[in-house]
C-alpha positions as a LaTeX table, in Angstrom:
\begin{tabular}{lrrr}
\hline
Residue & $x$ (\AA) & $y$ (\AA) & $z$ (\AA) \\
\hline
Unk1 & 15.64 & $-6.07$ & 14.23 \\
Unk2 & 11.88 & $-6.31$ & 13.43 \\
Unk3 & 10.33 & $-5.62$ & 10.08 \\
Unk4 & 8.37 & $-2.34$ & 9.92 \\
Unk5 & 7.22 & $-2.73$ & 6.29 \\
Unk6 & 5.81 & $-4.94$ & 3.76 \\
Unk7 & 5.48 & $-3.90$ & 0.78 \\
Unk8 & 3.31 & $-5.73$ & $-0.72$ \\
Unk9 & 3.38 & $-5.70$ & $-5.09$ \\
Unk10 & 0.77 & $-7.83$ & $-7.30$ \\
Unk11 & 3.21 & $-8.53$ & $-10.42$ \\
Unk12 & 1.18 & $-8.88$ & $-13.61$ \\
Unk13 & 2.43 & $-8.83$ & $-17.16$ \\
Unk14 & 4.47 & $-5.72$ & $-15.39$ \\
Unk15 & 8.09 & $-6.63$ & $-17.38$ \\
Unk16 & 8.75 & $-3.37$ & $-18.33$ \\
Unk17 & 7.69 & $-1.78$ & $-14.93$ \\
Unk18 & 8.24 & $-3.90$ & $-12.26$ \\
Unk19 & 12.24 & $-3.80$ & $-11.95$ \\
Unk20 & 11.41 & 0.74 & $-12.11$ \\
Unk21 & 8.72 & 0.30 & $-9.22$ \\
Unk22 & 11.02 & $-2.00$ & $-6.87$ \\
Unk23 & 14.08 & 0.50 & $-6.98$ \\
Unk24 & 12.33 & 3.49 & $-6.22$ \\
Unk25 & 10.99 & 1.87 & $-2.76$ \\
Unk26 & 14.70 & 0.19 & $-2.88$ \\
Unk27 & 16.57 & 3.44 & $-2.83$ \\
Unk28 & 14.34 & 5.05 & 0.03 \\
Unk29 & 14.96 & 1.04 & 2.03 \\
Unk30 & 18.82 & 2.31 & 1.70 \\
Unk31 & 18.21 & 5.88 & 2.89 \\
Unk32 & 16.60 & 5.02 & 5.60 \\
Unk33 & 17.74 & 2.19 & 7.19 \\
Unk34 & 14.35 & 0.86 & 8.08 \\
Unk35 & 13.95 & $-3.17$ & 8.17 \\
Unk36 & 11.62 & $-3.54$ & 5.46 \\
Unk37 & 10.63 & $-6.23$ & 3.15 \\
Unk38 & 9.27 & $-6.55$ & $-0.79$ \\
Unk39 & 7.23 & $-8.73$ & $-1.75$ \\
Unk40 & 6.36 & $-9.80$ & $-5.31$ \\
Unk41 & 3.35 & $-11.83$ & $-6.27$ \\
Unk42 & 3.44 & $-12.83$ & $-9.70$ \\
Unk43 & 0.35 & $-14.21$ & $-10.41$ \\
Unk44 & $-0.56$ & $-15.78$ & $-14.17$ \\
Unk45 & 1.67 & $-13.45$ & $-16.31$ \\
Unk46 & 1.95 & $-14.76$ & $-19.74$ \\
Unk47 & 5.57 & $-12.42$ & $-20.41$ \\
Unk48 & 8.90 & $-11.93$ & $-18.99$ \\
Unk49 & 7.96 & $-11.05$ & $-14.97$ \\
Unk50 & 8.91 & $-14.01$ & $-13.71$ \\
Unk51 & 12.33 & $-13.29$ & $-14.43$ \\
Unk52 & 12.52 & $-9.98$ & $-13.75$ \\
Unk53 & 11.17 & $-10.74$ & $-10.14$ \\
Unk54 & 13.80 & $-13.44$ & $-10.23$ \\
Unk55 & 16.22 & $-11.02$ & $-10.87$ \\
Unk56 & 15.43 & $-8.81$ & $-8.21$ \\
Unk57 & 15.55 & $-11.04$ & $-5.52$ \\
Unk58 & 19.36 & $-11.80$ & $-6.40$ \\
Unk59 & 19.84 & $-8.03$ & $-6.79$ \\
Unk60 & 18.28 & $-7.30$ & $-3.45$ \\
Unk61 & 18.57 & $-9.64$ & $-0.42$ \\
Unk62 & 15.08 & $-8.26$ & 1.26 \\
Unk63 & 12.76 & $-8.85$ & $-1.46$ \\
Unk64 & 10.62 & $-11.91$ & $-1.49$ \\
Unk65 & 9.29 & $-13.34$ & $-4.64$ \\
Unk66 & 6.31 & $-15.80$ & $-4.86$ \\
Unk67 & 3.38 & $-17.09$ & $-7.35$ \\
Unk68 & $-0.38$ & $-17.21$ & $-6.83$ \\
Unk69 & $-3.34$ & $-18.04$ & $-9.24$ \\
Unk70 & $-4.06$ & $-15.09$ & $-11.75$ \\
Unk71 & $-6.30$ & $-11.70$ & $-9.68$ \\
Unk72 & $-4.78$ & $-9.21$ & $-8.04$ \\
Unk73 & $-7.02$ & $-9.51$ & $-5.21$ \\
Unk74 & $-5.49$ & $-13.57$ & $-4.74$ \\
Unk75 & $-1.92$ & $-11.75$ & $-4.75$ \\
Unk76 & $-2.36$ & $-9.34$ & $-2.49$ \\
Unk77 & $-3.97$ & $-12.20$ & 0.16 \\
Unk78 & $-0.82$ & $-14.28$ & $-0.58$ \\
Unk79 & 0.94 & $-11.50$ & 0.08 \\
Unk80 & $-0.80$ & $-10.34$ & 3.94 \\
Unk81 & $-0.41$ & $-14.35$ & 4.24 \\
Unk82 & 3.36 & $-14.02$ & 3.58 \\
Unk83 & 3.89 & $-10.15$ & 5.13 \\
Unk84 & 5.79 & $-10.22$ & 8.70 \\
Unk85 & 6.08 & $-6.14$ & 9.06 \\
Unk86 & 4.29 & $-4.49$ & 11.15 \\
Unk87 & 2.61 & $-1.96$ & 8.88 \\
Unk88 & 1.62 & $-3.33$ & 5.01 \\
Unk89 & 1.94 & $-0.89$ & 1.90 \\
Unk90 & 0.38 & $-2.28$ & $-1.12$ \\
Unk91 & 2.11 & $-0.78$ & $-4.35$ \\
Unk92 & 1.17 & $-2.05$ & $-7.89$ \\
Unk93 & 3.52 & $-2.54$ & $-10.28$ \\
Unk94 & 3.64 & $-0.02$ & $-12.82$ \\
Unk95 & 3.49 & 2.66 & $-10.09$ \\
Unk96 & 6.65 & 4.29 & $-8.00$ \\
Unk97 & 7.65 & 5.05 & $-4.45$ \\
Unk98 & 8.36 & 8.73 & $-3.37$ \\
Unk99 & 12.16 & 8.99 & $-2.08$ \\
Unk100 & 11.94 & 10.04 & 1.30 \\
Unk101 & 8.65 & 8.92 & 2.35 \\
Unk102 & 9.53 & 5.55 & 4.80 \\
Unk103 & 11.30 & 8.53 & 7.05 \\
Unk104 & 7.92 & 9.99 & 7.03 \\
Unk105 & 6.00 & 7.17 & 7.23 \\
Unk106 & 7.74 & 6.00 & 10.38 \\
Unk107 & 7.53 & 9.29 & 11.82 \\
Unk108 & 3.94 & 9.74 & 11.70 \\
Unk109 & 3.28 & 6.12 & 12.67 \\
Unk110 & 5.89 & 6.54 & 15.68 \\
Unk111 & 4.20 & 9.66 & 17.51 \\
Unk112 & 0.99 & 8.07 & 18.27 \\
Unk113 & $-1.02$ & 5.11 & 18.25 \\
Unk114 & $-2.61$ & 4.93 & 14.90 \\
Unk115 & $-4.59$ & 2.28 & 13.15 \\
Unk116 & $-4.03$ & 4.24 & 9.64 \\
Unk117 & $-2.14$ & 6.28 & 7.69 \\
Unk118 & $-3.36$ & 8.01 & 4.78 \\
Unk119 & $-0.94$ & 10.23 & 2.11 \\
Unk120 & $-1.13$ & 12.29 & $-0.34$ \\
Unk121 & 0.25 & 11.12 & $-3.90$ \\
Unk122 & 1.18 & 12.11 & $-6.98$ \\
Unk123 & $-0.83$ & 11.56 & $-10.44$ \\
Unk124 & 1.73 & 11.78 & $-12.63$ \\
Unk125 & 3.17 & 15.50 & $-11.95$ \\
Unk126 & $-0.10$ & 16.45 & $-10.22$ \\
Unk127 & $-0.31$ & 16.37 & $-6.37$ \\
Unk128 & $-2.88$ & 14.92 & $-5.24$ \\
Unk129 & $-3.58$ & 16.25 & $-1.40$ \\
Unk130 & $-6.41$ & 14.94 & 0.53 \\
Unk131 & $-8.78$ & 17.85 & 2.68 \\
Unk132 & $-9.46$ & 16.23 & 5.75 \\
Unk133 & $-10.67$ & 18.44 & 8.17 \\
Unk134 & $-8.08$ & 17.27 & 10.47 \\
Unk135 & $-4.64$ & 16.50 & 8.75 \\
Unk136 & $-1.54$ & 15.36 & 9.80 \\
Unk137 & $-2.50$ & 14.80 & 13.38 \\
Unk138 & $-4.31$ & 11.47 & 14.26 \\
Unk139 & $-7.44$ & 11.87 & 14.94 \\
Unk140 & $-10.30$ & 9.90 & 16.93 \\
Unk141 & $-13.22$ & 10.85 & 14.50 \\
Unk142 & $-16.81$ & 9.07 & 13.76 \\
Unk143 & $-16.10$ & 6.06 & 11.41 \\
Unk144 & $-18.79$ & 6.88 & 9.68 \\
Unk145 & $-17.93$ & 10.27 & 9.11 \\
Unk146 & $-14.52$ & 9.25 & 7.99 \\
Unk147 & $-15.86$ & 7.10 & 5.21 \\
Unk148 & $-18.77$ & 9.14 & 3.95 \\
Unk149 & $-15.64$ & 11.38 & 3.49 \\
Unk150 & $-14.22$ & 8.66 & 1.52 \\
Unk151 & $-16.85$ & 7.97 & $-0.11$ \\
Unk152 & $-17.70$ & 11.10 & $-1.70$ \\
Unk153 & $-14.96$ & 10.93 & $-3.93$ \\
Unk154 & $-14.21$ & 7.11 & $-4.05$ \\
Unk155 & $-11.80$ & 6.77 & $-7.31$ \\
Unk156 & $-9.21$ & 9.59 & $-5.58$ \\
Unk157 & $-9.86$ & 7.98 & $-1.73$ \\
Unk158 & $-10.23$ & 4.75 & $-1.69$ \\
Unk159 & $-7.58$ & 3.22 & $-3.21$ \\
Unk160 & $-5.07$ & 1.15 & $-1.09$ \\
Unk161 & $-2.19$ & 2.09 & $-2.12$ \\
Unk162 & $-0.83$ & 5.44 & $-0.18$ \\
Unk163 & $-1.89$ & 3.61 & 2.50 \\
Unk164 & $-0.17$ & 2.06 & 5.25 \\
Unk165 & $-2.10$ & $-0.57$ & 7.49 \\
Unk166 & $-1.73$ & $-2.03$ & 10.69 \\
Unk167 & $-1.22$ & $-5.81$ & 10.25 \\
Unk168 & $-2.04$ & $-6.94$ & 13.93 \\
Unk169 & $-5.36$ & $-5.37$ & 12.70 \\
Unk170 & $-5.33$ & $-7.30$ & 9.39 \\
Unk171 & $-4.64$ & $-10.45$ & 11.50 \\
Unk172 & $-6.70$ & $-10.07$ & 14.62 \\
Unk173 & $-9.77$ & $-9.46$ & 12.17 \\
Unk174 & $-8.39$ & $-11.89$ & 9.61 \\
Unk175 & $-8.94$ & $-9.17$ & 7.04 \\
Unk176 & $-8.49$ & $-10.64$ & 2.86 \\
Unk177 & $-9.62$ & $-8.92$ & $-0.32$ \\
Unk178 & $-12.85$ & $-10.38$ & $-1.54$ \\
Unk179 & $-11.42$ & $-12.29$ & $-4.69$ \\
Unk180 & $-15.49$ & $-12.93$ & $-6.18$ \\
Unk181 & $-15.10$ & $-8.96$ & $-6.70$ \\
Unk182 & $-13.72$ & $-7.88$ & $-10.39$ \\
Unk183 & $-13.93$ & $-4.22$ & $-9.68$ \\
Unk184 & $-14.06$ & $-2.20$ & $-5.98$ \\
Unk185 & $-11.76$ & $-5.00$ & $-4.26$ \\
Unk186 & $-9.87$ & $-1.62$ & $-2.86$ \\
Unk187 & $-12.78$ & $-0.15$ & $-1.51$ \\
Unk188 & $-14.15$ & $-2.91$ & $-0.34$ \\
Unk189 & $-11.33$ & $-3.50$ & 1.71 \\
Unk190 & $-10.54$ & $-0.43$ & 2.80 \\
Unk191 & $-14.00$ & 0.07 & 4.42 \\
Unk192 & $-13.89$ & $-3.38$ & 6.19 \\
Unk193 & $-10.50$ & $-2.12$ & 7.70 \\
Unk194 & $-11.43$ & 0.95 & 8.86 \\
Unk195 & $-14.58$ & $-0.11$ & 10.24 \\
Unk196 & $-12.13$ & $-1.68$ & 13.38 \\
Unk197 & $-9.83$ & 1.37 & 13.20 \\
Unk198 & $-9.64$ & 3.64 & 16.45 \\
Unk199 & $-7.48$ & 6.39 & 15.16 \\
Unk200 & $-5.96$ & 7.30 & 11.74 \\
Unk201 & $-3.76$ & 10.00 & 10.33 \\
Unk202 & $-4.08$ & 11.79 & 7.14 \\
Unk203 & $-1.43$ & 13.24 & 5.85 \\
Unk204 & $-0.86$ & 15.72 & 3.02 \\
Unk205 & 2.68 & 14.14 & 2.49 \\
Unk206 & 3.13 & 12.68 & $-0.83$ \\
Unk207 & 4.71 & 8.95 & $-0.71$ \\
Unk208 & 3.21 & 7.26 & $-4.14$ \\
Unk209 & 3.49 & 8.66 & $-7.97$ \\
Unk210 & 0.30 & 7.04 & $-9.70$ \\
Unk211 & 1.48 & 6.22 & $-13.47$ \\
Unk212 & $-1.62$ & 5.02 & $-15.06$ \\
Unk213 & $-4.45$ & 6.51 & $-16.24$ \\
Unk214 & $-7.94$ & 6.07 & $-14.54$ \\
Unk215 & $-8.06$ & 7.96 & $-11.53$ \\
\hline
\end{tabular}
């Protein structure tokens, strides 16, 4: 059977978090059957994540652990390096996974061809729902409509995470978060990708429960 995700999870001085984040996409792997994989990218942590990524790949046989120099922009490249789904998810660490929402994912992703999948999260208790003017339907729009509609509200948008990417398009392009960038690296990335999109999907399902503060 061939992968459909990779989750993909930068793993910085996350000990209390991590083991939290990787169940909740762990319990909706089990519900729904899809072939999916996890990986972890611990990359310069100076406290117990190591281990606790450790310990989650003995608890769960699909979840990858590996090490990369300290950014999350050089994790998340080893991480698109390492990926063999066919769609990439990028969750970070003190975050969670929506039950439910890889049966949603794949049913979105399997009606039509899409390049991208945008979703609706959660800020805590607050959902967050995107207003596309064309939602849950792909859609063969302007690109440059699509991101000045990103653009206009950038910190609630253009995020990747509650995301899902193509990765043949992430390969063919040989797509990599800028790592000289301290701040934006989403954005940044996110607008490369989409400029060699054909079609995406926005959807007002949630799939992602933002825990920190910032958005």
């Amino acid at each position: 059977m061939s992968l459909e995700l990779s989750f993909i999870i930068p793993a910085y001085n996350c000990e209390e978090t991590l083991h939290r984040c990787v169940a909740s996409i762990e319990s909706d792997v089990q519900k729904s059957n899809a072939a999916c994989e996890v990986l972890i990218i611990e990359n310069g942590s100076t406290d117990e994540t190591w281990n606790v990524a450790e310990t989650l790949g003995e608890k769960y046989k699909n979840v990858v652990f590996l090490k990369s120099d300290k950014g999350v922009s050089k994790a998340r490249n080893k991480g698109i390096k390492q990926a063999k789904g066919k769609w990439v998810v990028f969750v970070d660490a003190d975050d969670e996974w929506i039950h439910g929402s890889i049966a949603k994912i794949l049913e979105h992703v399997e009606k039509g061809c899409i390049d991208l999948l945008m979703c609706s999260y959660y800020k805590g208790d607050k959902r967050i729902v995107h207003d596309y003017k064309t939602m849950n339907e792909a859609f063969f729009d302007s690109l440059d409509d699509f991101k000045a509609w990103l653009l206009v509200r950038p910190t609630v948008r253009m995020q990747v995470w509650a995301k899902v990417f193509k990765k043949s398009i992430i390969e063919q392009y040989e797509l990599r978060f800028n790592e000289g960038l301290s701040f934006s690296e989403d954005s940044e990335f996110l607008l490369r990708f989409v400029q060699h999109c054909d079609s995406m999907l926005v959807s007002d399902s949630p799939i992602y429960r933002y825990s920190s503060s910032g958005v």
